[in-house]
Tab-separated table of C-alpha atoms and ligand atoms in Angstrom:
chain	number	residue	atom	x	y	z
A	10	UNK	CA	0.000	0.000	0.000
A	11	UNK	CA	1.239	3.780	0.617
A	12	UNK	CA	-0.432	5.408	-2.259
A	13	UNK	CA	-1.998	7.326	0.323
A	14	UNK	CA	-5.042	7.959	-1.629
A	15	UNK	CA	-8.286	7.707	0.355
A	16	UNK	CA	-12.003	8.565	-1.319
A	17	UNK	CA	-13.986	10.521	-0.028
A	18	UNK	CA	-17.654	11.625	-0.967
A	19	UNK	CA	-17.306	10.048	-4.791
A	20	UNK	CA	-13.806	11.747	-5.205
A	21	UNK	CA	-9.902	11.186	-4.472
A	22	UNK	CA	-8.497	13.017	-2.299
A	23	UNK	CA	-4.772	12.817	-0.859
A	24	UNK	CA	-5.535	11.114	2.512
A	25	UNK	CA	-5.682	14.178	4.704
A	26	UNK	CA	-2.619	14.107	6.419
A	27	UNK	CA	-3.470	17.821	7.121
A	28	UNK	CA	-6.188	17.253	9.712
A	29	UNK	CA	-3.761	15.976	12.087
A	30	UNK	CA	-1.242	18.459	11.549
A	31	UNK	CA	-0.826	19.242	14.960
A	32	UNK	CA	0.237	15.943	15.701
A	33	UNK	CA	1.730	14.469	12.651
A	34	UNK	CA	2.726	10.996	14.177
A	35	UNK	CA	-0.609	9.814	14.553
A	36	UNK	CA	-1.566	9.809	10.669
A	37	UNK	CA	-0.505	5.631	9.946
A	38	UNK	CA	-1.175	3.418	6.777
A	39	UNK	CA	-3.686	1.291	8.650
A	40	UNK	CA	-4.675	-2.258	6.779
A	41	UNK	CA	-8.130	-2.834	7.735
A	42	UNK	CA	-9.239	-6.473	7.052
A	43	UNK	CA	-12.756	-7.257	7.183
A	44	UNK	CA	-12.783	-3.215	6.067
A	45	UNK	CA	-16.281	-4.220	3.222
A	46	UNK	CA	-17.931	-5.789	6.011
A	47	UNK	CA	-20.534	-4.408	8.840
A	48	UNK	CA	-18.308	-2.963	11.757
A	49	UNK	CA	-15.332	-2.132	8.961
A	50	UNK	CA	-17.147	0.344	6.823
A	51	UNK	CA	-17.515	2.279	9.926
A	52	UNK	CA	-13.933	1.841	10.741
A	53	UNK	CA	-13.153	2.983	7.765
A	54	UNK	CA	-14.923	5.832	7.881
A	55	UNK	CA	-13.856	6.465	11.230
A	56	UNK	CA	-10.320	5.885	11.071
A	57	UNK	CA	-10.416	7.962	7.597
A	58	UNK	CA	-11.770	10.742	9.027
A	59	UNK	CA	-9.178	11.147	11.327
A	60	UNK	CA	-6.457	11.549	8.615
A	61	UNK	CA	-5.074	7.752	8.485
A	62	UNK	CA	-4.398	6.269	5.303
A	63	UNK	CA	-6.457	2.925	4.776
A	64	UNK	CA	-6.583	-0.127	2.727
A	65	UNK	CA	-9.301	-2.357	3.203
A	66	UNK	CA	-8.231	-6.024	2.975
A	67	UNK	CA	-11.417	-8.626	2.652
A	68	UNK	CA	-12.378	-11.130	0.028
A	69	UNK	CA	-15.473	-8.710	-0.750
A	70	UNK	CA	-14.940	-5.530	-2.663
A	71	UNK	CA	-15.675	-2.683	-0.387
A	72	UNK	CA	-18.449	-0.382	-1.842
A	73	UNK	CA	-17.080	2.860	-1.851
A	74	UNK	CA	-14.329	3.298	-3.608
A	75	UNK	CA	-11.996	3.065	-0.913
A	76	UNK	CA	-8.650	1.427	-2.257
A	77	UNK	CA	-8.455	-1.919	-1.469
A	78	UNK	CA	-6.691	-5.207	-2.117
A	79	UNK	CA	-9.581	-8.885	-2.439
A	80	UNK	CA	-7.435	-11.185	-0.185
A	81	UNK	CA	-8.452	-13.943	1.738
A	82	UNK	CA	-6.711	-13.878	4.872
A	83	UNK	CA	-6.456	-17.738	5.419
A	84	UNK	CA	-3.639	-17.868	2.864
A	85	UNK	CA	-0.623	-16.689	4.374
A	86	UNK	CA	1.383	-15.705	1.610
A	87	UNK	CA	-2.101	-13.603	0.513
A	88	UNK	CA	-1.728	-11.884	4.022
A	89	UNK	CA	2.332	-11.062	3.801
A	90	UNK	CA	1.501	-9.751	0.771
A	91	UNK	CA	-1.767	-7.296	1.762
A	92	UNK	CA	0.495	-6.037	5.197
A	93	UNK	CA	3.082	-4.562	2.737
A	94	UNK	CA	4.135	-1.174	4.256
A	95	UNK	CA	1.534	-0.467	6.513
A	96	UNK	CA	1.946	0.632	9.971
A	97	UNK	CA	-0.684	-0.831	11.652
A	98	UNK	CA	-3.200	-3.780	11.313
A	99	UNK	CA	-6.837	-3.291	12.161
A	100	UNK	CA	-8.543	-6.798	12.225
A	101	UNK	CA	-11.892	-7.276	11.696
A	102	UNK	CA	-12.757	-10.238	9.238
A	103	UNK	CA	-13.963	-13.220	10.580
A	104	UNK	CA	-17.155	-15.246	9.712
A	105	UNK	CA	-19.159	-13.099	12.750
A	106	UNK	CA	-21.171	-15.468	14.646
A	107	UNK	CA	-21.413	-18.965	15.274
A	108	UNK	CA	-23.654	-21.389	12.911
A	109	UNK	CA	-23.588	-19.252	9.490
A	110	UNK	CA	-21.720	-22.307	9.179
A	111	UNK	CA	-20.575	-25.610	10.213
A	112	UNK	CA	-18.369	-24.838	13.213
A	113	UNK	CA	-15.332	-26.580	11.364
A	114	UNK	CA	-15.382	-24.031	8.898
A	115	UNK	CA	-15.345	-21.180	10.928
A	116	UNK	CA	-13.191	-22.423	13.043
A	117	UNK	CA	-10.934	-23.028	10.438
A	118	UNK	CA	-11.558	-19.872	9.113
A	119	UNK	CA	-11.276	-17.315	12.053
A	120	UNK	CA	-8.252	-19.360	13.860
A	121	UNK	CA	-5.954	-19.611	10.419
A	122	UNK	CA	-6.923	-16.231	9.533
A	123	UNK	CA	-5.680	-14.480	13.122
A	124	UNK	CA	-2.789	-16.700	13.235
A	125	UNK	CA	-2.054	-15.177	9.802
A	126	UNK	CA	-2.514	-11.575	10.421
A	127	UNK	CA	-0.390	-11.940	13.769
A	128	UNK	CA	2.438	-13.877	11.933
A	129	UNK	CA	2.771	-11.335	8.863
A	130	UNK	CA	2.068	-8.913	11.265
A	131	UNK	CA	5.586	-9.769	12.850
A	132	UNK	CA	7.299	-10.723	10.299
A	133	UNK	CA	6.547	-7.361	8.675
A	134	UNK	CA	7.902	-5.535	11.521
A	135	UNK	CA	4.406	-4.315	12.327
A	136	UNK	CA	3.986	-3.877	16.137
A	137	UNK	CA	0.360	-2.525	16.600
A	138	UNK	CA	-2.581	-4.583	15.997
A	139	UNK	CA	-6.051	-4.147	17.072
A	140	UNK	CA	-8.225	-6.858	16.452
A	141	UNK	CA	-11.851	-7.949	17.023
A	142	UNK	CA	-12.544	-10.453	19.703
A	143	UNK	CA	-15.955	-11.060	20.889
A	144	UNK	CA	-18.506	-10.377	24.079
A	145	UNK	CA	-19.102	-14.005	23.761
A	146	UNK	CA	-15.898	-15.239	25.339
A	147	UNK	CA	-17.624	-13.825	28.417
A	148	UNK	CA	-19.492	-16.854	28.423
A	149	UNK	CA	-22.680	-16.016	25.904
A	150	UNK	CA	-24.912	-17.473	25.873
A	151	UNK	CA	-25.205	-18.034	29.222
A	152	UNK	CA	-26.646	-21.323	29.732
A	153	UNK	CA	-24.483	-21.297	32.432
A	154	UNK	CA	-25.444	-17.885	34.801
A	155	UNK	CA	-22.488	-15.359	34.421
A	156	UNK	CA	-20.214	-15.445	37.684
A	157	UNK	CA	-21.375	-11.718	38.355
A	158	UNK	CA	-22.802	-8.928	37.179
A	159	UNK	CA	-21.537	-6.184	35.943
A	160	UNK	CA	-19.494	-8.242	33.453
A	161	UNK	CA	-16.068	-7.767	32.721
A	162	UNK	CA	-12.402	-8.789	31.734
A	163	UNK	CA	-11.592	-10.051	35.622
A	164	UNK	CA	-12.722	-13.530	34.964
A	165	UNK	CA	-11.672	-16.197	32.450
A	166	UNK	CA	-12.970	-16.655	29.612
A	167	UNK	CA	-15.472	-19.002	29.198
A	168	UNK	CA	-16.336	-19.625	24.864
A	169	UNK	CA	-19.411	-22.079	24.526
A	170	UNK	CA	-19.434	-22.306	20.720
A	171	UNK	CA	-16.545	-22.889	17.895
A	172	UNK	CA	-17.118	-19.121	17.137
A	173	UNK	CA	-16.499	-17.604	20.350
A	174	UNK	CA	-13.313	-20.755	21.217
A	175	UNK	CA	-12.070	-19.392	18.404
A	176	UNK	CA	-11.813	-15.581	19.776
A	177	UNK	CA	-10.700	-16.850	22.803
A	178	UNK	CA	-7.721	-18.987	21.782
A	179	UNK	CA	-6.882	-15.728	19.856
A	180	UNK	CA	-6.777	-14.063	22.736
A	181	UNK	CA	-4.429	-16.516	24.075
A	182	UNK	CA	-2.282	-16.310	21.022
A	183	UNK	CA	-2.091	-12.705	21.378
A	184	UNK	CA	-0.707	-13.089	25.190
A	185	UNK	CA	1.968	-15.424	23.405
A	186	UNK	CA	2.792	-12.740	20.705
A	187	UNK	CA	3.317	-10.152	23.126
A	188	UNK	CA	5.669	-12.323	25.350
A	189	UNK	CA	7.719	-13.170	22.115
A	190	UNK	CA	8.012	-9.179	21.687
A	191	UNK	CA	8.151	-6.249	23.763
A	192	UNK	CA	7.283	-3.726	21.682
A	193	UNK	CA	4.515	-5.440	19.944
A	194	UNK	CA	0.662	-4.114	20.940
A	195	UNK	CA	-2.349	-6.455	20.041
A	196	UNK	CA	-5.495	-5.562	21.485
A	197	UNK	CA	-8.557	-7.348	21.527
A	198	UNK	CA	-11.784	-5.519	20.966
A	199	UNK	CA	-14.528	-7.874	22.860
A	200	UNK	CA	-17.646	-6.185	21.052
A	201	UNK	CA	-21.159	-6.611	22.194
A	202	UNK	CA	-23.860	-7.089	19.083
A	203	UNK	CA	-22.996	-4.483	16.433
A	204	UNK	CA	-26.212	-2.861	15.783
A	205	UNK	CA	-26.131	0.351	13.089
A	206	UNK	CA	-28.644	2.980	14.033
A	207	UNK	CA	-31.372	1.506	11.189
A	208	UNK	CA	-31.672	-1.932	13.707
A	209	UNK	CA	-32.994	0.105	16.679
A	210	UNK	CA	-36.361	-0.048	14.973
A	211	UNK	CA	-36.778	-3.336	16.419
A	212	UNK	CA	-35.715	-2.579	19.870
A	213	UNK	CA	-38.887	-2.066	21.109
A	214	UNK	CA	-40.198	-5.072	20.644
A	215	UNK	CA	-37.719	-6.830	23.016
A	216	UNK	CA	-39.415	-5.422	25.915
A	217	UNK	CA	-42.143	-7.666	25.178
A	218	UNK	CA	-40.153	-10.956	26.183
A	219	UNK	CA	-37.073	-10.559	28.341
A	220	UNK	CA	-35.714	-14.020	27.169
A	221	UNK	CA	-34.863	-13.036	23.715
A	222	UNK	CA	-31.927	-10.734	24.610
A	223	UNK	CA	-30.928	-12.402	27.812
A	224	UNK	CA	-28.138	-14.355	25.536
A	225	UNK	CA	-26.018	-11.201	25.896
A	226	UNK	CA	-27.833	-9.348	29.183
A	227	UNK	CA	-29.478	-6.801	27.119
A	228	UNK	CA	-26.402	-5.255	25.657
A	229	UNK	CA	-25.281	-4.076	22.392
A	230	UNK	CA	-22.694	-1.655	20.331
A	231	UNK	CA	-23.437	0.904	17.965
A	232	UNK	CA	-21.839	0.534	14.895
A	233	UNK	CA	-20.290	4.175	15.302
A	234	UNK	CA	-19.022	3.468	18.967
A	235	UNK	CA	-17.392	0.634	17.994
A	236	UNK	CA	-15.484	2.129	15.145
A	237	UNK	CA	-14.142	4.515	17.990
A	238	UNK	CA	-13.249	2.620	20.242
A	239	UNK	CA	-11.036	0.712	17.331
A	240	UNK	CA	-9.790	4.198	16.522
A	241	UNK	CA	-8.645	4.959	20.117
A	242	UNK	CA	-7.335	1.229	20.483
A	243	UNK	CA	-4.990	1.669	17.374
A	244	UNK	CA	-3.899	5.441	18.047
A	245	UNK	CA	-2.806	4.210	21.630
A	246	UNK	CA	0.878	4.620	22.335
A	247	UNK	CA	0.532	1.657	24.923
A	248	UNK	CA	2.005	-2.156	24.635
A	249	UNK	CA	0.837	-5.414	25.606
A	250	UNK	CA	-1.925	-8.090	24.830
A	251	UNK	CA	-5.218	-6.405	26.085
A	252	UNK	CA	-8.852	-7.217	25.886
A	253	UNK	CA	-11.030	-4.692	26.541
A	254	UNK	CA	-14.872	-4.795	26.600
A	255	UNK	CA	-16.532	-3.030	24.166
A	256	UNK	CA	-20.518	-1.974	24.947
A	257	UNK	CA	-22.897	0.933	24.969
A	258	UNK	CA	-23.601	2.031	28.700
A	259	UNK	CA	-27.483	1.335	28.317
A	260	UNK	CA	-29.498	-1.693	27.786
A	261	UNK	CA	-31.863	-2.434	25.040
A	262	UNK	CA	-34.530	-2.707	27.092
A	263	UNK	CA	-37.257	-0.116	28.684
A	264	UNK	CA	-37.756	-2.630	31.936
A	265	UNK	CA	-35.029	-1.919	34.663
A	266	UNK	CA	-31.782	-4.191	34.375
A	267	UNK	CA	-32.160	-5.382	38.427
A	268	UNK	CA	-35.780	-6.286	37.297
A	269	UNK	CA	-34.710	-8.355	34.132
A	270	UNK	CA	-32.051	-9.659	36.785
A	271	UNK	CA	-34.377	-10.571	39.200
A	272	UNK	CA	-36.775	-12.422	36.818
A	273	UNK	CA	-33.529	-13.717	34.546
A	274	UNK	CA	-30.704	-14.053	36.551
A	275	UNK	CA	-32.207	-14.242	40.071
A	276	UNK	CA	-28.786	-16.219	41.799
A	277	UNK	CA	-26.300	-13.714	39.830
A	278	UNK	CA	-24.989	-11.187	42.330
A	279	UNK	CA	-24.451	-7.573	41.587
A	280	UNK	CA	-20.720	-6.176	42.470
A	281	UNK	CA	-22.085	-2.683	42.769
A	282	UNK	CA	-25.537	-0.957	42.218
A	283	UNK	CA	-26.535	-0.485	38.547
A	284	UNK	CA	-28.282	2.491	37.039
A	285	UNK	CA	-31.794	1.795	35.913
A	286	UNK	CA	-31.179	1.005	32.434
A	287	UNK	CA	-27.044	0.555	32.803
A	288	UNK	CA	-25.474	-1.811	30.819
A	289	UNK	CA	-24.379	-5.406	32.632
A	290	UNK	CA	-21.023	-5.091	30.283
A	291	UNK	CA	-18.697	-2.743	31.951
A	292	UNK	CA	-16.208	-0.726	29.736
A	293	UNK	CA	-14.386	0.728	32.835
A	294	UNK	CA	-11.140	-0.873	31.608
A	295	UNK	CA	-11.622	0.277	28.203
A	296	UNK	CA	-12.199	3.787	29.481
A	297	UNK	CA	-9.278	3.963	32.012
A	298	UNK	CA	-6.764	2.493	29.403
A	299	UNK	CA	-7.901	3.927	25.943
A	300	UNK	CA	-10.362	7.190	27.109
A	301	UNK	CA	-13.179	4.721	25.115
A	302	UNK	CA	-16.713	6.675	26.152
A	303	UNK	CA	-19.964	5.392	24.208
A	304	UNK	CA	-21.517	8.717	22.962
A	305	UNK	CA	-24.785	6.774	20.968
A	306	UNK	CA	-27.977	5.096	22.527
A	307	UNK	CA	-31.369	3.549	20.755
A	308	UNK	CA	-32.979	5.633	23.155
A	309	UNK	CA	-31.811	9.168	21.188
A	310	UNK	CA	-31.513	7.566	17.968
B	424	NAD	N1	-21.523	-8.321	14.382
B	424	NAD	C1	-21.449	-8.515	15.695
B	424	NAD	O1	-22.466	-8.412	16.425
B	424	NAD	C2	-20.121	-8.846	16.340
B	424	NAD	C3	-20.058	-8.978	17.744
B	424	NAD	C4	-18.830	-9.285	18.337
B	424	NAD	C5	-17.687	-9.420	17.552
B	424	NAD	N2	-17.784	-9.297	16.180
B	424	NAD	C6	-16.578	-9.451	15.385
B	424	NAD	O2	-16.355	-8.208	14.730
B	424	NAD	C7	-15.752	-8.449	13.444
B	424	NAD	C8	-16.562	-7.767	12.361
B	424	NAD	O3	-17.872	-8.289	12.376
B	424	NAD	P1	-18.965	-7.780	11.322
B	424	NAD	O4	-20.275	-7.830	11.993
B	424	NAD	O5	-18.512	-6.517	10.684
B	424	NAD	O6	-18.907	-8.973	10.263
B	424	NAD	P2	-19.183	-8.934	8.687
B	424	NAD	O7	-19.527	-10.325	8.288
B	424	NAD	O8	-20.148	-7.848	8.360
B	424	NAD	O9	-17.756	-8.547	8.111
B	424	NAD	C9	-16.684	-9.471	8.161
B	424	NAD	C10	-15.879	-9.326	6.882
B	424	NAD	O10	-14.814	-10.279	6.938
B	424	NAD	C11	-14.590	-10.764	5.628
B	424	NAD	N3	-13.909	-12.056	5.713
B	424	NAD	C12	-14.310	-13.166	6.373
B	424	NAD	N4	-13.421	-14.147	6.225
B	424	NAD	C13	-12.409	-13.647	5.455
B	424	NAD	C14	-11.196	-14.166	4.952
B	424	NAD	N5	-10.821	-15.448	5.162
B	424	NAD	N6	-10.403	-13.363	4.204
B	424	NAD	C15	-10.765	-12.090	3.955
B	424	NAD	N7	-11.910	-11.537	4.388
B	424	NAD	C16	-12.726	-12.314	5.142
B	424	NAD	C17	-15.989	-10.860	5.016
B	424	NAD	O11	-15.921	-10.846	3.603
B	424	NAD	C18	-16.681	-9.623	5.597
B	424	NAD	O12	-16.594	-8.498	4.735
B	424	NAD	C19	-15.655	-9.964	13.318
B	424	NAD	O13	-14.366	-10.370	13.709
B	424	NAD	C20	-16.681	-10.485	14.295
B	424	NAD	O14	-16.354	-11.786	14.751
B	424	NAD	C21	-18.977	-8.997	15.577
């Protein structure tokens, strides 16, 4: 990559290195795989519009012009290739959920693709990496009841599917990365259901049954939050393998969280008092570490 070209609004422009003139060292040639799909094009956007150069990696042309190279990431020497030059990796492909396919295949897909995109990472001499983990290594769906609530990154994780034992052995592979190296920064971005701002139409209707969003306790991510917190992770100067819990600070629900609790949840214990529609994912770490603050709800949509 390093064409630096980025479009914008149907037209080329240099990638605006300009807008962070203050601080030049924070424009980077950021690969974003997964860039066509759901959460990227809002990366994209995001990490655009703060004056990064991007080049969207995925084996689905992105829509809009922005440059891009149609890799699939389980192919290693695909992935070497795609990393050329860039400064930072922002991973996002992945088949997203568990049974769009047989687990095998996703397995096979999501594992061989992160081991790629950590390898080429290092053998490109690339040391910052954020990547997207998942809010179901917290233990979704929750068959078994969560060990407390609010949830966070204190307690092991706990995948139940081939999707989400997939994101967790990541995880673990990142840990292993970062001992190899220093220097190297991969952080993993546990998101809570993406939702873009067109899905909270059907929000409402969840109040009607508590059961159908007690998989995740009521929680989601707007699409636009999430690209943020990816932009923070990626801008920040820190090291280490990380996970951070990614969520908006409200429910999806009208009914009080200690009521859906009570009726849901009744053995779970609380470790502090929640607010009436709070959350039961807690971003504290991701706010002390990276400044991440969710700015969207459903409820001013
Ligand atoms: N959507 C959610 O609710 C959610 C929640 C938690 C975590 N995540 C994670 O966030 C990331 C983005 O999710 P999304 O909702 O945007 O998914 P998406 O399906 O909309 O986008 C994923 C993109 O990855 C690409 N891709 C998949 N396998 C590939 C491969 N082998 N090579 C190249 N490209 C490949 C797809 O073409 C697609 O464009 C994923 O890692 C997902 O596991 C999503």
């Amino acid at each position: 990559m390093g064409g630096g070209l980025l479009y914008m609004n149907g037209q080329v422009h240099r990638s605006v290195r300009g807008h962070l003139r203050t601080n030049k060292l924070m424009s980077m040639r950021i690969v974003v795989t997964g860039g066509s799909g759901k959460a990227g094009r809002a990366v994209v956007s995001e990490l655009g519009q703060a004056g990064h150069d991007i080049l969207v990696v995925d084996r689905v042309r992105p829509k809009d012009g922005i440059p891009f190279l149609l890799t699939d990431l389980t192919d290693y020497g695909q992935t070497v290739d795609a990393f050329y030059g860039a400064d930072a990796i922002v991973h996002l492909s992945a088949i997203p959920a568990p049974r769009i396919y047989p687990d095998a295949v996703t397995f096979r897909n999501n594992m061989l693709s992160d081991y790629n995109v950590f390898q080429a990472a290092r053998q490109s001499g690339i040391k910052n990496i954020v990547w997207a983990s998942s809010e179901t290594v917290l233990g979704l769906p929750f068959d078994t009841t969560p060990p407390y609530v609010p949830l966070d990154e204190e307690y092991p994780g706990r995948p139940e599917s081939a999707y989400s034992l997939g994101k967790y052995l990541s995880e673990k592979m990142a840990e292993q990365y970062c001992r190899w190296d220093p220097d190297l920064k991969i952080f993993g971005l546990r998101f809570s259901n993406v939702m873009e701002p067109e899905d909270y139409e059907r929000f409402p209707s969840f109040d009607l049954d508590p059961t159908i969003r007690k998989w995740n306790l009521w929680c989601y991510i707007d699409v636009r939050d999430a690209a943020c917190a990816v932009r923070l992770a990626v801008e920040s100067p820190l090291k280490g393998a990380e996970v951070f819990v990614i969520a908006n600070s409200d429910s999806v629900m009208d009914r009080s969280t200690s009521d859906l609790m009570a009726e849901c949840f009744p053995t779970v214990p609380f470790q502090r008092e929640v607010g009436e529609h709070e959350a039961l994912m807690s971003t504290g770490k991701a706010k002390q570490m990276l400044g991440f603050e969710p700015r969207h709800s459903w409820r001013n949509r």
